[in-house]
Short mmCIF file of C-alpha atoms and ligand atoms in Angstrom, two decimals:
data_model
loop_
_atom_site.label_atom_id
_atom_site.label_comp_id
_atom_site.label_asym_id
_atom_site.label_seq_id
_atom_site.Cartn_x
_atom_site.Cartn_y
_atom_site.Cartn_z
CA MET A 1 -6.58 1.92 -6.71
CA ALA A 2 -2.20 2.49 -7.73
CA ASN A 3 0.08 0.23 -7.36
CA TYR A 4 3.23 1.67 -5.79
CA ASP A 5 4.83 1.62 -9.39
CA GLU A 6 2.55 3.39 -11.00
CA LEU A 7 2.72 6.33 -8.99
CA SER A 8 4.42 9.44 -10.79
CA GLY A 9 5.06 11.96 -8.17
CA ALA A 10 4.56 15.31 -8.80
CA LEU A 11 7.20 15.81 -12.35
CA GLY A 12 5.57 13.58 -14.30
CA ARG A 13 1.99 15.16 -13.95
CA ALA A 14 3.40 18.81 -13.57
CA VAL A 15 5.86 18.66 -16.79
CA PHE A 16 4.12 16.94 -19.50
CA PHE A 17 0.46 16.97 -20.46
CA ARG A 18 -0.49 13.45 -20.72
CA PRO A 19 -4.25 12.19 -21.36
CA GLU A 20 -5.44 10.44 -17.79
CA ARG A 21 -4.51 6.62 -18.78
CA ALA A 22 -6.38 3.84 -16.92
CA ARG A 23 -5.88 0.26 -16.14
CA ALA A 24 -8.75 -1.70 -17.43
CA ARG A 25 -9.33 -3.64 -14.53
CA ASP A 26 -9.23 -0.77 -12.16
CA PHE A 27 -11.29 1.96 -14.40
CA LEU A 28 -14.41 -0.66 -15.97
CA SER A 29 -16.31 -3.12 -13.96
CA ARG A 30 -15.15 -6.62 -13.93
CA HIS A 31 -17.46 -8.50 -16.52
CA ALA A 32 -16.96 -5.76 -18.96
CA ARG A 33 -14.48 -7.42 -20.65
CA PRO A 34 -12.86 -4.72 -22.92
CA THR A 35 -11.97 -6.52 -25.78
CA VAL A 36 -9.83 -5.18 -28.75
CA ARG A 37 -10.98 -6.48 -32.46
CA VAL A 38 -8.69 -6.26 -35.13
CA GLY A 39 -9.96 -8.30 -38.37
CA ASP A 40 -10.65 -11.67 -36.69
CA ALA A 41 -8.43 -11.59 -33.88
CA ALA A 42 -9.28 -10.40 -30.56
CA PHE A 43 -7.42 -9.05 -27.87
CA PRO A 44 -7.94 -8.39 -24.27
CA VAL A 45 -7.22 -4.24 -23.64
CA HIS A 46 -4.48 -3.77 -20.82
CA ASP A 47 -5.15 -0.12 -20.41
CA LEU A 48 -6.69 2.75 -22.19
CA SER A 49 -6.65 6.70 -22.69
CA MET A 50 -9.10 8.76 -24.72
CA ASN A 51 -6.18 8.86 -27.35
CA GLY A 52 -4.72 5.43 -26.76
CA LEU A 53 -4.95 1.68 -25.54
CA SER A 54 -2.58 -0.95 -24.96
CA VAL A 55 -3.81 -4.51 -25.45
CA LEU A 56 -1.93 -7.88 -24.27
CA THR A 57 -1.44 -10.62 -27.16
CA PRO A 58 -0.11 -14.24 -26.13
CA PRO A 59 2.99 -15.39 -27.69
CA ASP A 60 1.12 -17.05 -30.62
CA ALA A 61 -1.12 -14.38 -31.89
CA ALA A 62 -1.04 -12.49 -35.14
CA PRO A 63 1.98 -9.70 -34.96
CA LEU A 64 0.73 -6.31 -34.63
CA GLU A 65 3.63 -5.25 -35.87
CA LEU A 66 5.37 -1.47 -35.22
CA GLY A 67 4.51 1.56 -37.37
CA HIS A 68 1.76 -0.39 -38.85
CA VAL A 69 -1.84 1.40 -39.48
CA VAL A 70 -4.86 -1.01 -38.25
CA GLU A 71 -8.50 -0.62 -38.27
CA LEU A 72 -9.67 -1.96 -34.76
CA SER A 73 -13.34 -1.81 -32.58
CA LEU A 74 -13.49 -1.74 -29.43
CA TYR A 75 -15.78 -3.52 -27.18
CA VAL A 76 -16.85 -3.77 -23.45
CA HIS A 77 -19.69 -6.22 -22.35
CA GLY A 78 -19.76 -7.65 -25.58
CA ARG A 79 -21.23 -4.41 -27.49
CA VAL A 80 -18.95 -1.60 -29.92
CA VAL A 81 -17.97 1.35 -28.40
CA PHE A 82 -15.59 3.35 -29.85
CA GLN A 83 -14.39 2.09 -33.88
CA GLY A 84 -11.28 3.82 -35.74
CA ALA A 85 -7.94 3.04 -36.40
CA ALA A 86 -4.63 3.00 -34.66
CA ARG A 87 -1.05 3.02 -35.34
CA VAL A 88 1.34 0.41 -33.23
CA ALA A 89 3.23 2.30 -31.33
CA ARG A 90 4.92 0.56 -29.16
CA VAL A 91 5.41 -3.41 -28.29
CA GLU A 92 6.82 -5.17 -24.97
CA ASP A 93 7.68 -8.29 -25.00
CA GLY A 94 6.66 -10.31 -21.69
CA GLY A 95 6.93 -13.89 -20.72
CA ARG A 96 3.07 -15.37 -21.55
CA ALA A 97 2.10 -12.12 -23.61
CA SER A 98 3.65 -9.19 -25.12
CA ARG A 99 2.03 -5.91 -24.54
CA ILE A 100 0.82 -3.72 -27.90
CA GLY A 101 0.58 0.08 -27.10
CA LEU A 102 -1.59 1.67 -29.53
CA ALA A 103 -2.33 5.09 -30.50
CA LEU A 104 -5.03 6.33 -32.63
CA THR A 105 -4.77 7.99 -35.51
CA ARG A 106 -8.53 8.79 -35.95
CA GLY A 107 -11.07 9.45 -33.64
CA PHE A 108 -11.11 9.08 -29.61
CA ILE A 109 -12.55 7.22 -27.11
CA ASP A 110 -14.78 8.86 -24.74
CA LEU A 111 -13.95 7.59 -21.89
CA PRO A 112 -17.01 9.13 -19.74
CA ALA A 113 -19.28 7.52 -22.06
CA MET A 114 -17.72 4.36 -21.67
CA ALA A 115 -17.56 4.55 -18.11
CA ARG A 116 -21.81 5.23 -18.36
CA GLN A 117 -22.39 2.20 -20.55
CA ASP A 118 -20.31 -0.17 -18.00
CA GLN A 119 -22.06 0.77 -15.35
CA GLU A 120 -25.58 0.68 -16.77
CA ALA A 121 -24.53 -3.10 -18.53
CA ARG A 122 -23.32 -3.23 -15.16
CA LEU A 123 -26.87 -2.58 -13.54
CA GLN A 124 -28.44 -5.05 -15.93
CA LEU A 125 -26.13 -8.08 -14.59
CA GLU A 126 -26.13 -7.29 -11.05
CA LEU A 127 -30.44 -6.87 -10.86
CA SER A 128 -30.40 -10.65 -13.21
CA LEU A 129 -27.64 -12.43 -11.21
CA GLY A 130 -28.52 -11.90 -7.91
CA ALA A 131 -26.36 -11.63 -4.76
CA ASP A 132 -24.49 -14.44 -4.75
CA PRO A 133 -24.21 -15.61 -8.21
CA TYR A 134 -20.81 -17.35 -8.12
CA GLY A 135 -21.38 -18.44 -4.30
CA ASP A 136 -21.21 -22.25 -5.20
CA LEU A 137 -17.49 -21.66 -5.62
CA ILE A 138 -16.82 -20.66 -2.02
CA SER A 139 -15.98 -23.12 0.09
CA ASP A 140 -18.03 -23.92 3.73
CA GLU A 141 -15.05 -23.69 5.41
CA TYR A 142 -15.08 -20.03 4.02
CA ARG A 143 -18.41 -19.05 4.46
CA GLN A 144 -19.10 -20.05 8.52
CA ALA A 145 -15.31 -18.41 9.56
CA LEU A 146 -17.11 -15.18 7.58
CA GLN A 147 -19.91 -15.75 9.02
CA ARG A 148 -18.73 -16.33 12.85
CA ALA A 149 -16.79 -12.63 12.04
CA VAL A 150 -19.90 -11.10 10.69
CA HIS A 151 -21.98 -12.37 14.07
CA PHE A 152 -19.11 -11.24 16.23
CA VAL A 153 -19.34 -7.68 14.76
CA GLN A 154 -23.07 -7.38 14.50
CA PHE A 155 -23.41 -8.35 18.30
CA TYR A 156 -20.72 -5.95 19.53
CA ARG A 157 -22.02 -3.10 17.51
CA GLU A 158 -25.40 -3.49 19.08
CA VAL A 159 -23.94 -4.67 22.21
CA LEU A 160 -21.91 -1.22 22.24
CA GLY A 161 -24.59 0.92 20.95
CA ARG A 162 -26.92 0.33 23.41
CA HIS A 163 -24.77 0.57 26.46
CA GLU A 164 -23.42 3.78 24.75
CA ALA A 165 -26.86 5.50 24.55
CA ARG A 166 -28.00 4.38 28.35
CA TYR A 167 -24.37 6.09 29.74
CA LYS A 168 -25.00 9.06 27.32
CA LEU A 169 -28.55 9.63 28.66
CA GLN A 170 -27.14 9.86 32.41
CA GLY A 171 -25.24 12.94 30.58
CA GLY A 172 -22.55 15.20 32.53
CA GLN A 173 -19.39 13.60 33.82
CA ALA A 174 -20.66 10.64 35.17
CA GLY A 175 -21.68 9.83 32.04
CA ARG A 176 -18.28 10.63 30.21
CA GLU A 177 -16.62 8.21 32.37
CA ALA A 178 -19.07 5.79 32.25
CA ILE A 179 -18.54 5.74 28.41
CA ALA A 180 -14.60 5.43 28.70
CA GLU A 181 -14.64 2.81 31.06
CA LEU A 182 -17.06 0.92 29.02
CA GLN A 183 -14.60 1.49 25.96
CA ALA A 184 -11.51 0.30 27.82
CA LYS A 185 -13.40 -2.52 29.54
CA ALA A 186 -14.82 -4.17 25.95
CA LEU A 187 -11.22 -3.49 24.31
CA ASP A 188 -9.76 -5.33 27.06
CA ALA A 189 -12.75 -7.97 26.67
CA LEU A 190 -12.81 -8.69 23.07
CA SER A 191 -8.63 -8.30 22.06
CA GLU A 192 -8.61 -12.17 22.14
CA PRO A 193 -11.57 -13.48 20.97
CA TRP A 194 -11.43 -11.03 17.96
CA ARG A 195 -8.14 -12.65 17.33
CA GLU A 196 -9.91 -15.83 17.10
CA VAL A 197 -12.29 -14.64 14.58
CA ARG A 198 -9.17 -13.37 12.81
CA LEU A 199 -6.97 -16.32 12.69
CA ALA A 200 -9.89 -18.51 11.86
CA ALA A 201 -10.74 -15.99 8.50
CA ALA A 202 -7.40 -16.19 8.28
CA TYR A 203 -7.25 -20.18 8.12
CA ALA A 204 -10.39 -20.65 6.23
CA ALA A 205 -8.92 -18.36 3.45
CA ARG A 206 -6.60 -21.05 2.29
CA THR A 207 -9.74 -22.75 0.59
CA VAL A 208 -10.18 -19.88 -1.52
CA TRP A 209 -6.88 -18.10 -2.19
CA GLU A 210 -5.41 -20.21 -5.05
CA ASP A 211 -7.77 -19.79 -7.70
CA ARG A 212 -8.00 -15.96 -8.75
CA GLY A 213 -11.30 -16.54 -9.73
CA VAL A 214 -12.35 -17.99 -6.04
CA ARG A 215 -10.53 -15.25 -4.11
CA PHE A 216 -12.04 -12.71 -6.30
CA THR A 217 -15.42 -13.89 -5.44
CA ALA A 218 -14.65 -14.65 -1.73
CA LYS A 219 -13.27 -10.79 -1.35
CA ALA A 220 -16.19 -9.66 -2.79
CA LEU A 221 -18.29 -11.94 -0.88
CA THR A 222 -16.36 -10.19 2.16
CA GLU A 223 -16.67 -6.52 1.25
CA THR A 224 -20.56 -6.64 1.09
CA VAL A 225 -21.10 -7.97 4.25
CA LEU A 226 -18.56 -7.91 6.70
CA THR A 227 -16.53 -4.40 5.89
CA PRO A 228 -19.33 -2.47 5.33
CA LEU A 229 -20.33 -3.41 9.10
CA LEU A 230 -16.85 -1.89 10.37
CA LEU A 231 -16.90 1.13 8.85
CA ASP A 232 -17.32 3.81 11.89
CA ALA A 233 -13.45 2.18 12.11
CA PRO A 234 -11.85 5.37 11.03
CA CYS A 235 -8.70 2.84 10.24
CA VAL A 236 -11.07 0.78 8.63
CA ARG A 237 -12.89 3.38 6.43
CA ARG A 238 -9.52 5.06 5.52
CA SER A 239 -8.03 1.68 4.34
CA TYR A 240 -10.71 0.47 2.77
CA GLU A 241 -12.05 3.58 1.17
CA LYS A 242 -8.34 4.42 0.12
CA PRO A 243 -9.02 8.13 -0.83
CA LEU A 244 -5.68 8.72 -2.37
CA ASP A 245 -6.26 6.49 -4.27
CA TYR A 246 -3.16 4.12 -2.90
CA PRO A 247 -3.24 1.90 -0.08
CA GLY A 248 -1.31 2.80 2.75
CA ASP A 249 -1.27 6.74 3.20
CA TYR A 250 -0.28 9.21 5.84
CA GLN A 251 -3.42 9.45 7.42
CA VAL A 252 -3.77 5.26 7.96
CA MET A 253 0.08 5.00 9.38
CA LEU A 254 -1.02 8.05 11.48
CA TYR A 255 -3.38 5.83 13.29
CA CYS A 256 -1.15 3.29 13.14
CA TYR A 257 1.51 5.32 15.21
CA ASN A 258 -1.21 6.64 17.57
CA ASP A 259 -2.82 3.54 18.32
CA ALA A 260 -5.54 5.95 20.11
CA TRP A 261 -9.25 6.21 20.72
CA GLU A 262 -10.33 7.45 17.00
CA GLY A 263 -13.89 7.46 16.07
CA ASP A 264 -17.87 8.99 16.77
CA THR A 265 -18.99 5.84 18.59
CA VAL A 266 -18.15 3.30 21.29
CA PHE A 267 -18.01 0.69 18.43
CA GLY A 268 -15.86 2.40 16.37
CA ARG A 269 -13.10 3.66 18.95
CA VAL A 270 -12.81 -0.71 19.76
CA PHE A 271 -12.99 -1.88 16.59
CA HIS A 272 -10.45 1.09 15.53
CA ARG A 273 -7.77 -0.27 18.29
CA LEU A 274 -9.01 -3.96 17.88
CA TRP A 275 -8.38 -3.48 14.07
CA LEU A 276 -4.75 -2.00 15.21
CA GLN A 277 -3.53 -4.54 17.30
CA HIS A 278 -3.20 -6.75 14.15
CA PRO A 279 0.48 -7.52 13.52
CA MET A 280 0.97 -5.28 10.48
CA PRO A 281 -0.41 -2.40 12.06
CA SER A 282 1.04 -3.13 15.54
CA GLY A 283 4.57 -3.94 13.26
CA VAL A 284 4.60 -0.18 11.91
CA ARG A 285 5.34 1.07 15.39
CA THR A 286 8.06 -1.64 16.12
CA ARG A 287 9.63 -1.48 13.05
CA ARG A 288 9.92 1.88 12.55
CA ASP A 289 11.97 1.47 16.14
CA PHE A 290 14.04 -0.95 14.59
CA VAL A 291 14.87 1.19 11.65
CA VAL A 292 15.69 4.35 14.09
CA ASP A 293 17.50 2.32 16.22
CA LEU A 294 19.48 1.47 13.43
CA ALA A 295 20.19 4.77 12.20
CA VAL A 296 20.79 6.19 16.07
CA ARG A 297 23.54 3.12 15.46
CA GLU A 298 25.21 4.32 12.30
CA HIS A 299 25.54 7.89 13.78
CA SER A 300 27.05 6.67 16.61
CA HIS A 301 29.68 4.77 14.49
CA LEU A 302 30.17 8.07 11.82
CA ALA A 303 30.73 10.41 15.27
CA ALA A 304 33.09 7.94 17.05
CA ALA A 305 35.12 7.27 13.95
CA ASP A 306 35.72 10.90 12.88
CA ARG A 307 35.23 13.64 16.08
CA ASP A 308 36.25 16.43 13.94
CA ALA A 309 32.29 17.31 13.21
CA PRO A 310 31.03 14.68 10.88
CA GLU A 311 27.79 15.29 8.69
CA PHE A 312 25.33 12.03 9.28
CA ARG A 313 23.50 12.00 6.17
CA VAL A 314 20.34 9.87 6.42
CA THR A 315 17.34 9.47 3.66
CA SER A 316 13.65 8.06 4.47
CA LEU A 317 12.49 6.71 1.17
CA GLY A 318 8.59 6.77 0.59
CA CYS A 319 8.69 8.68 3.88
CA GLY A 320 4.79 9.16 4.49
CA PRO A 321 4.41 11.30 8.22
CA ALA A 322 7.83 10.40 8.85
CA LEU A 323 7.60 9.83 12.41
CA GLU A 324 10.90 8.29 12.39
CA VAL A 325 12.47 12.08 12.66
CA PRO A 326 11.49 13.15 15.56
CA SER A 327 11.67 10.08 17.36
CA PHE A 328 15.43 9.86 16.25
CA VAL A 329 15.86 12.50 18.02
CA GLU A 330 13.74 11.48 20.97
CA ARG A 331 16.92 8.84 21.04
CA ARG A 332 19.57 11.22 20.07
CA PRO A 333 18.89 14.56 21.56
CA ARG A 334 22.08 15.89 20.66
CA TRP A 335 25.21 15.64 18.53
CA SER A 336 28.26 17.35 17.44
CA GLY A 337 28.62 18.27 13.76
CA ARG A 338 25.44 18.20 11.35
CA VAL A 339 22.30 15.84 10.77
CA VAL A 340 21.27 16.18 7.06
CA TRP A 341 17.75 14.36 7.29
CA THR A 342 16.22 13.74 3.13
CA LEU A 343 12.66 12.68 3.19
CA ILE A 344 11.13 11.49 -0.23
CA ASP A 345 7.61 10.34 -1.19
CA GLN A 346 5.70 10.67 -4.12
CA ASP A 347 2.78 12.04 -2.28
CA GLU A 348 2.63 15.95 -1.51
CA GLU A 349 0.35 16.15 1.17
CA ALA A 350 2.23 12.97 2.77
CA LEU A 351 5.41 15.26 2.37
CA SER A 352 4.01 18.45 3.86
CA VAL A 353 2.95 16.31 7.11
CA ALA A 354 6.40 14.79 7.01
CA PHE A 355 7.68 18.56 7.39
CA GLN A 356 5.64 19.30 9.60
CA ASN A 357 6.70 16.33 12.50
CA ALA A 358 10.40 16.67 11.42
CA GLN A 359 11.73 20.20 11.56
CA PRO A 360 9.73 20.83 15.19
CA ALA A 361 12.12 18.18 16.17
CA LEU A 362 15.05 18.83 14.22
CA SER A 363 14.80 22.24 15.78
CA GLU A 364 14.74 21.20 19.39
CA ALA A 365 17.76 19.14 18.99
CA ARG A 366 20.90 20.71 20.24
CA GLY A 367 22.54 19.83 16.91
CA GLU A 368 22.89 21.35 13.78
CA SER A 369 20.49 20.15 11.53
CA SER A 370 18.89 20.58 7.80
CA LEU A 371 15.87 19.12 6.37
CA ARG A 372 14.89 18.46 2.43
CA CYS A 373 11.72 17.19 1.29
CA LEU A 374 11.61 15.74 -2.22
CA ASN A 375 8.81 14.96 -3.76
CA LEU A 376 9.03 12.37 -6.31
CA SER A 377 8.74 8.65 -6.96
CA PHE A 378 11.23 6.00 -7.58
CA THR A 379 10.33 5.74 -11.46
CA GLN A 380 11.69 9.21 -11.86
CA LEU A 381 14.75 8.16 -9.36
CA ALA A 382 15.32 5.42 -11.74
CA GLN A 383 15.27 7.34 -15.01
CA ASP A 384 16.77 9.79 -13.32
CA PRO A 385 18.72 9.44 -10.47
CA THR A 386 20.62 12.96 -10.73
CA LEU A 387 17.17 13.72 -9.66
CA LEU A 388 17.54 13.11 -5.93
CA ARG A 389 19.84 15.65 -5.78
CA LEU A 390 21.65 13.47 -3.15
CA THR A 391 25.19 14.79 -4.67
CA ASP A 392 26.41 13.97 -0.84
CA GLN A 393 26.28 10.17 -0.55
CA GLN A 394 24.55 8.52 2.50
CA HIS A 395 25.26 7.24 5.64
CA PHE A 396 21.72 5.44 5.98
CA ILE A 397 18.58 4.98 4.00
CA GLY A 398 15.64 3.80 5.39
CA CYS A 399 12.53 2.51 3.13
CA SER A 400 9.58 0.85 4.83
CA GLY A 401 6.35 0.08 3.57
CA LEU A 402 6.73 0.59 0.08
CA PHE A 403 9.09 -2.78 -0.66
CA ASP A 404 5.25 -4.63 -0.48
CA TYR A 405 3.85 -3.10 -3.52
CA LEU A 406 6.12 -3.77 -6.26
CA ARG A 407 7.24 -6.75 -8.25
CA ALA A 408 10.68 -8.09 -7.92
CA SER A 409 11.75 -6.52 -11.24
CA ALA A 410 11.28 -2.85 -10.11
CA ALA A 411 12.13 -4.03 -6.61
CA ARG A 412 15.93 -5.05 -7.69
CA GLU A 413 15.76 -2.16 -9.78
CA LEU A 414 14.92 0.62 -6.58
CA LEU A 415 17.20 -1.24 -4.63
CA GLY A 416 20.04 -0.33 -7.21
CA VAL A 417 19.55 3.27 -7.20
CA MET A 418 19.45 3.34 -3.31
CA TYR A 419 22.55 1.19 -3.36
CA GLU A 420 24.24 3.68 -5.64
CA ARG A 421 23.33 6.67 -3.80
CA LEU A 422 24.97 4.90 -0.78
CA ALA A 423 28.67 6.34 0.74
CA PRO A 424 31.42 3.59 1.43
CA GLY A 425 30.46 2.19 4.76
CA GLY A 426 26.72 3.35 4.55
CA LEU A 427 23.59 1.17 5.06
CA LEU A 428 20.54 0.49 3.89
CA ALA A 429 17.87 -1.18 5.45
CA VAL A 430 14.89 -2.45 3.36
CA GLY A 431 11.56 -3.60 5.00
CA ASN A 432 9.04 -5.97 3.67
CA ALA A 433 5.95 -7.71 5.01
CA ILE A 434 6.66 -11.28 5.73
CA ALA A 435 5.68 -14.60 3.90
CA PRO A 436 4.45 -16.80 5.14
CA ASN A 437 1.99 -14.96 6.52
CA GLU A 438 -0.69 -16.15 8.72
CA ASP A 439 -3.00 -13.57 9.06
CA MET A 440 -3.44 -11.69 6.02
CA TRP A 441 -7.05 -11.71 5.92
CA SER A 442 -7.96 -8.58 7.23
CA PRO A 443 -5.86 -6.50 4.28
CA GLU A 444 -6.60 -8.75 1.86
CA PHE A 445 -10.54 -9.71 2.10
CA VAL A 446 -11.62 -6.69 4.15
CA LEU A 447 -9.67 -4.03 3.14
CA ASP A 448 -9.05 -5.00 -0.76
CA TRP A 449 -5.84 -3.92 0.65
CA SER A 450 -3.20 -6.16 -1.28
CA MET A 451 0.56 -6.37 -1.10
CA VAL A 452 3.37 -8.76 -1.59
CA TYR A 453 4.37 -10.55 1.52
CA ARG A 454 7.97 -12.14 0.40
CA THR A 455 10.11 -14.82 2.13
CA ARG A 456 13.26 -14.61 3.67
CA GLU A 457 14.46 -16.05 0.29
CA GLU A 458 12.95 -13.99 -1.42
CA MET A 459 13.71 -10.80 0.36
CA THR A 460 17.41 -12.47 -0.26
CA GLY A 461 16.94 -12.70 -3.81
CA LEU A 462 16.14 -8.95 -4.03
CA ALA A 463 19.91 -8.25 -3.36
CA ARG A 464 21.28 -10.57 -6.59
CA ASP A 465 21.93 -7.85 -8.94
CA LEU A 466 23.99 -5.63 -6.80
CA PRO A 467 27.63 -5.03 -7.24
CA GLU A 468 29.67 -7.93 -5.81
CA GLY A 469 30.82 -6.58 -2.37
CA ALA A 470 27.52 -5.46 -0.86
CA GLN A 471 27.07 -7.77 2.00
CA ALA A 472 23.50 -8.41 2.47
CA GLU A 473 21.72 -9.76 5.46
CA VAL A 474 17.94 -10.12 6.51
CA THR A 475 16.50 -10.01 9.88
CA LEU A 476 12.90 -10.01 11.61
CA GLU A 477 12.23 -6.49 13.19
CA PRO A 478 10.78 -7.22 17.04
CA GLY A 479 7.17 -7.55 15.80
CA GLU A 480 8.00 -10.05 13.78
CA ALA A 481 5.62 -8.50 10.77
CA TYR A 482 8.28 -7.36 8.72
CA TRP A 483 11.80 -8.56 7.41
CA TYR A 484 14.23 -6.23 6.97
CA LEU A 485 17.00 -6.36 4.13
CA LEU A 486 20.15 -5.06 5.79
CA ILE A 487 22.81 -4.03 2.78
CA ARG A 488 26.35 -2.45 3.98
CA LYS A 489 28.34 -0.95 0.58
CA PRO A 490 31.98 -1.87 1.60
CA GLY A 491 34.86 0.26 1.84
CA GLY A 492 34.64 3.77 4.64
CA GLY A 493 36.15 1.74 7.67
CA ALA A 494 32.93 -0.06 8.66
C1 LIG B 501 2.57 2.45 3.65
S1 LIG B 501 3.13 4.29 3.66
C2 LIG B 501 4.42 4.08 4.31
C3 LIG B 501 5.70 5.36 5.28
C4 LIG B 501 6.40 4.93 5.99
N1 LIG B 501 7.67 4.73 5.34
C5 LIG B 501 6.33 4.84 7.66
O1 LIG B 501 6.44 3.40 7.94
O2 LIG B 501 5.50 5.70 8.39
C6 LIG B 501 3.91 4.26 2.25
C7 LIG B 501 4.71 5.80 1.95
O3 LIG B 501 5.43 5.42 0.39
C8 LIG B 501 4.72 6.18 -0.65
N2 LIG B 501 4.99 6.07 -1.97
C9 LIG B 501 4.12 4.80 -2.62
N3 LIG B 501 4.78 4.59 -3.86
C10 LIG B 501 5.95 5.89 -4.12
C11 LIG B 501 6.85 5.92 -4.82
N4 LIG B 501 6.38 5.57 -5.98
N5 LIG B 501 8.15 6.75 -4.78
C12 LIG B 501 7.71 7.40 -3.08
N6 LIG B 501 6.98 7.21 -2.40
C13 LIG B 501 5.89 6.42 -2.77
C14 LIG B 501 3.07 6.47 0.31
O4 LIG B 501 2.67 8.10 -0.57
C15 LIG B 501 3.19 6.55 0.55
O5 LIG B 501 3.47 7.73 2.43
#
């Protein structure tokens, strides 16, 4: 699964061919421990491709000097899988470790063969270590909470399946109505008990959170015993399987917005909707309304200030399905002047859905408009802001569901790029999942969907590098699942 600051957008892939580079921890199994040996020194591998790799070196390690050519061996599961020579091509100093890029000058790494060797070694380990080799690391409290969740889900899987089969036998219109009634009744009856089970698991998860190894073991146990039971719920399946390689793709977002009876079985449909009652998916809906309110307000202010046909320029960064556009038009079906929407996403498929949602809505509005969809990643924007082609500065820029995946340094950098694109008096609204968060068990442990949860102070801190005069405030959206960092650029009569 890719992190958001690694998603490259269209340009990165289309113009320059580079052999695929994979992070070792995503590409190889947990016990592979890929290691490079140069002489007597051993370094953990960070990422690798067929023609190079990068390793991490602690501050006190013997230096690998830029430009030097070294003989190296690569080990996976303690066995040599490659020997060759490499030039030290890059040295990035970090706090606890430096990252050294090594470009092979002799030989190439056969990644598919390495993956096969890894899987064979993994199979050996799985057969010999057993199902729960590190089980004693996990607290009894977490085990019990997880057991309760498994029991709950298994029980209602059987109950709902049995009654669905009974009504199906009945057949016809009466059977269909009985099934519709069954799912509505079940949703109603299970909402509160499931919420309790979820919160109890989240509370117990604090006992396995601090230590990374323990957390990993508890997540693995959860994914083994609970997640598979829930895969009939479409939003659980899509969120867990991540078919586009990143979490929270446009289809997952559409599930959150639609909050509909989706799934092939009553059990699947009921748990799909139970899942969407969690504060984070339901907050996706409230935060969209919150952001649209802001955009509508900014538009009204601009229209009031400039009665001669103003142009309102609004951008959504990481737009996904862009349901903010139809929602904006619903709230503001007519305007004088012109509204120019720019939708940006690294995922072409998401942009195509965004276009299909936004274009019909804008053409139904009684007001002039235009729509631009840009397939760009923010890394590309940061490297070359002219790619944004927002020669015209924006009156409003909204960004929801993107900062939750960015480390603080990347988040501050992106904020700088967005601020730079803001018109004087314009407003920036950046959302992020809240910390402390008493309910992150479902995404983290069941769906393997990791996010950066931020406190109010951490949100405020993201704005610290902005130019003097930037006015920042942090507020909660009405669902209270996401903070919004609101930044106004001075000037423009605002
Ligand atoms: C969780 S979704 C949120 C979508 C939308 N803002 C919403 O709230 O409905 C995050 C979106 O950000 C996009 N995204 C992720 N990383 C990105 C990047 N580096 N540059 C641009 N878009 C990115 C994803 O493709 C995805 O559509």
